[in-house]
């Protein structure tokens, strides 16, 4: 499943006008027959687009709309946007399409617009700083951290200092004609002629645990297919430390790509640069580098304290008394600042010129294509949710709510999480339980739905999940049993539906996902028909592809034959 919290592009809707369902008077079997719609209501045309979708859905037997519109911020919308929401509500009401608000995506940065410091923090411990005059700057290693970063030293196309590169002389070549600097670069080509299409180079590098680093490389491409095959990745013994995308054009002149990562517990990392699944074209690499950073994207909230101590650890200095407030005035997780900010001393500081300091803090980071997880243990988050729930209830009065709690790829690392002495599964379960309680406080009769993956042992409910420190296994044990679980992993659908049904949960199928046919939907209907406690199915499109929506409604009406729920 792709990023659910991301806004989807708005295009013209070409909707079929096939005959409506139920011509023989037979109503569809599932109580929940939904369509997913993402529009943020910032333009008037969004209202008409939603009206068309609602009309088509209603004419073909559907009765609900899972609505992704940034509704968690509706209490801050301007009057025009609120007016559009009112028109959407009226249009759906006329078609008897129930609006189900999609809210509160921990995995995709809920409430970061209100406070970016709510991001989950990765810890940096005892980073050395040196005082010079009235400021302290991080102490960094003057020598290069990587060997042969300019790809200057080689023999028979094999690069010195690198532990591995794919097929020297067949895929990877020293190139003295095309280079960004120095006398040579590393050229990758002909990778499409080999199985997997890999063309990579790797170097193992010593690092200090719990520090920030930036790895960078200059890249040139010529008709690379696919462009997304290029990656810059950093691995520790437990997996990837920098799970972020590096975008490069298919044909591009020398371009710098870079990632900021936290070394976590590692004293060595493996840095890979190159292609995974390349098919055609050429790539050149040059000026590979690694540098240590400090206080980049530093977070300031109660659960991410900053401490400044003397080198011997005996003195702990005070913010405001000994040094000015520490913070990153260019806080940006997907594009971190280049230079490490300094610590400025106050007048009358007890810190002396020439003194060494040890600084500990937490920083935020982006995952994949800019995804930022927020901290589930920071109380401020729940205050924002309570205000948004009251506003959603006031404007929409929904009887059903959907928690967008999927793909939570960080957590358990900041002090707010660690101080609770709970497993990551328990932290997640507590968060979801509080979310339902917030909804019930404004609507005691509300029915609450949730994405399945973070509760599903067949899916993402396990340990070693991206940058999460802990284990999501058994998270389902800590959530309310009246939640409706929306399963969406097609290949695991039968096991997932059966698992939740066997443990007393009702289920919903998240189907479709922008295919050119409804084969996926047929598989979901078949699985749902064999699973007790199945409530229904949803047409789920991330690309605004509603062409098959009429056929979807017809298939649901024709083929759905759910089992009766077991007696309690």
PDB file of N, CA and C in Angstrom, residues 153 278 338 371 410 550 568:
ATOM      1  N   UNK A 153      41.539   5.722  -6.933  1.00  0.00           N
ATOM      2  CA  UNK A 153      42.448   4.579  -6.805  1.00  0.00           C
ATOM      3  C   UNK A 153      41.736   3.303  -7.241  1.00  0.00           C
ATOM      4  N   UNK A 278      18.047  -2.036 -12.241  1.00  0.00           N
ATOM      5  CA  UNK A 278      18.244  -1.201 -13.423  1.00  0.00           C
ATOM      6  C   UNK A 278      18.055  -1.991 -14.705  1.00  0.00           C
ATOM      7  N   UNK A 338      22.405  22.150   5.786  1.00  0.00           N
ATOM      8  CA  UNK A 338      23.736  21.650   5.447  1.00  0.00           C
ATOM      9  C   UNK A 338      24.711  21.743   6.611  1.00  0.00           C
ATOM     10  N   UNK A 371       8.144  10.909   4.402  1.00  0.00           N
ATOM     11  CA  UNK A 371       7.265  10.495   5.491  1.00  0.00           C
ATOM     12  C   UNK A 371       7.899  10.778   6.847  1.00  0.00           C
ATOM     13  N   UNK A 410       8.478   4.731  12.675  1.00  0.00           N
ATOM     14  CA  UNK A 410       9.407   5.183  13.715  1.00  0.00           C
ATOM     15  C   UNK A 410       8.644   5.193  15.033  1.00  0.00           C
ATOM     16  N   UNK A 550     -18.296   1.888 -11.330  1.00  0.00           N
ATOM     17  CA  UNK A 550     -19.600   1.240 -11.584  1.00  0.00           C
ATOM     18  C   UNK A 550     -19.503  -0.280 -11.586  1.00  0.00           C
ATOM     19  N   UNK A 568     -22.295 -14.523  19.956  1.00  0.00           N
ATOM     20  CA  UNK A 568     -21.386 -14.196  21.050  1.00  0.00           C
ATOM     21  C   UNK A 568     -21.674 -15.099  22.241  1.00  0.00           C
TER      22      UNK A 568
END
